[in-house]
């Protein structure tokens, strides 16, 4: 807990505040299947009632929507990707000339889908990610719709 002007505010409040700031940035909830808050790889998903955890960031579609990682993105249309996908905590370690990226964005115009492939590295700003730590993630989004 922290104290501001003699008022005690729990970190749970701060987690909710982060999600509300996300909404002000036009981010929607991070869904998984039919669960509106189901994605536990992103601060816009499930909220945790913990005092000081989890320390985690936004998922690949949210990072794309916010315009983050522009030098570390790679869009692929009807091709395969060959290279190394780093976690978001390693963004400043990228060597893009060696094929290192933060996310691969595969545009699927036939099915009107965008596929986001990222590595959910559980270090630094994402060290307490609750779902699929240190695993490759695949998110999909219908083209022309809200990011989810």
mmCIF file of C-alpha atoms in Angstrom, residues 9-65:
data_model
loop_
_atom_site.group_PDB
_atom_site.id
_atom_site.type_symbol
_atom_site.label_atom_id
_atom_site.label_comp_id
_atom_site.label_asym_id
_atom_site.label_seq_id
_atom_site.Cartn_x
_atom_site.Cartn_y
_atom_site.Cartn_z
ATOM 1 C CA UNK A 9 -4.334 3.612 -1.682
ATOM 2 C CA UNK A 10 -3.848 -0.049 -2.535
ATOM 3 C CA UNK A 11 -1.891 -1.146 -5.572
ATOM 4 C CA UNK A 12 -5.112 -2.827 -6.741
ATOM 5 C CA UNK A 13 -6.470 0.678 -7.234
ATOM 6 C CA UNK A 14 -3.370 1.515 -9.292
ATOM 7 C CA UNK A 15 -3.885 -1.563 -11.478
ATOM 8 C CA UNK A 16 -7.460 -0.463 -12.143
ATOM 9 C CA UNK A 17 -6.196 3.066 -12.814
ATOM 10 C CA UNK A 18 -3.742 1.703 -15.415
ATOM 11 C CA UNK A 19 -6.623 -0.063 -17.186
ATOM 12 C CA UNK A 20 -8.708 3.122 -17.117
ATOM 13 C CA UNK A 21 -5.802 5.081 -18.586
ATOM 14 C CA UNK A 22 -5.687 2.360 -21.255
ATOM 15 C CA UNK A 23 -9.344 3.061 -22.053
ATOM 16 C CA UNK A 24 -8.486 6.771 -22.368
ATOM 17 C CA UNK A 25 -5.860 5.722 -24.933
ATOM 18 C CA UNK A 26 -8.685 3.947 -26.816
ATOM 19 C CA UNK A 27 -7.664 0.442 -25.701
ATOM 20 C CA UNK A 28 -10.410 -2.115 -25.269
ATOM 21 C CA UNK A 29 -10.373 -5.053 -22.862
ATOM 22 C CA UNK A 30 -8.113 -7.947 -23.834
ATOM 23 C CA UNK A 31 -10.500 -10.754 -24.577
ATOM 24 C CA UNK A 32 -9.755 -14.437 -24.783
ATOM 25 C CA UNK A 33 -12.447 -16.545 -26.369
ATOM 26 C CA UNK A 34 -15.784 -15.329 -25.015
ATOM 27 C CA UNK A 35 -14.226 -13.904 -21.831
ATOM 28 C CA UNK A 36 -14.149 -10.092 -21.933
ATOM 29 C CA UNK A 37 -11.219 -9.963 -19.464
ATOM 30 C CA UNK A 38 -9.822 -13.404 -20.310
ATOM 31 C CA UNK A 39 -6.384 -12.474 -21.633
ATOM 32 C CA UNK A 40 -3.970 -12.591 -18.701
ATOM 33 C CA UNK A 41 -0.996 -11.547 -20.859
ATOM 34 C CA UNK A 42 -2.046 -7.897 -20.819
ATOM 35 C CA UNK A 43 -2.978 -5.156 -18.338
ATOM 36 C CA UNK A 44 -6.220 -4.683 -20.297
ATOM 37 C CA UNK A 45 -7.316 -8.208 -19.410
ATOM 38 C CA UNK A 46 -8.030 -9.685 -15.998
ATOM 39 C CA UNK A 47 -7.372 -7.408 -12.980
ATOM 40 C CA UNK A 48 -5.625 -8.882 -9.956
ATOM 41 C CA UNK A 49 -6.507 -8.040 -6.359
ATOM 42 C CA UNK A 50 -2.908 -8.064 -5.201
ATOM 43 C CA UNK A 51 -1.120 -5.286 -3.355
ATOM 44 C CA UNK A 52 1.950 -4.951 -5.555
ATOM 45 C CA UNK A 53 1.660 -7.355 -8.465
ATOM 46 C CA UNK A 54 1.540 -8.205 -11.278
ATOM 47 C CA UNK A 55 4.227 -6.248 -13.050
ATOM 48 C CA UNK A 56 3.245 -6.718 -16.689
ATOM 49 C CA UNK A 57 2.649 -4.698 -19.822
ATOM 50 C CA UNK A 58 0.285 -4.694 -22.819
ATOM 51 C CA UNK A 59 0.055 -7.493 -25.404
ATOM 52 C CA UNK A 60 1.239 -7.235 -29.040
ATOM 53 C CA UNK A 61 -2.038 -5.931 -30.539
ATOM 54 C CA UNK A 62 -2.188 -3.209 -27.871
ATOM 55 C CA UNK A 63 1.453 -2.271 -28.526
ATOM 56 C CA UNK A 64 0.667 -2.026 -32.239
ATOM 57 C CA UNK A 65 -2.408 0.117 -31.573
#
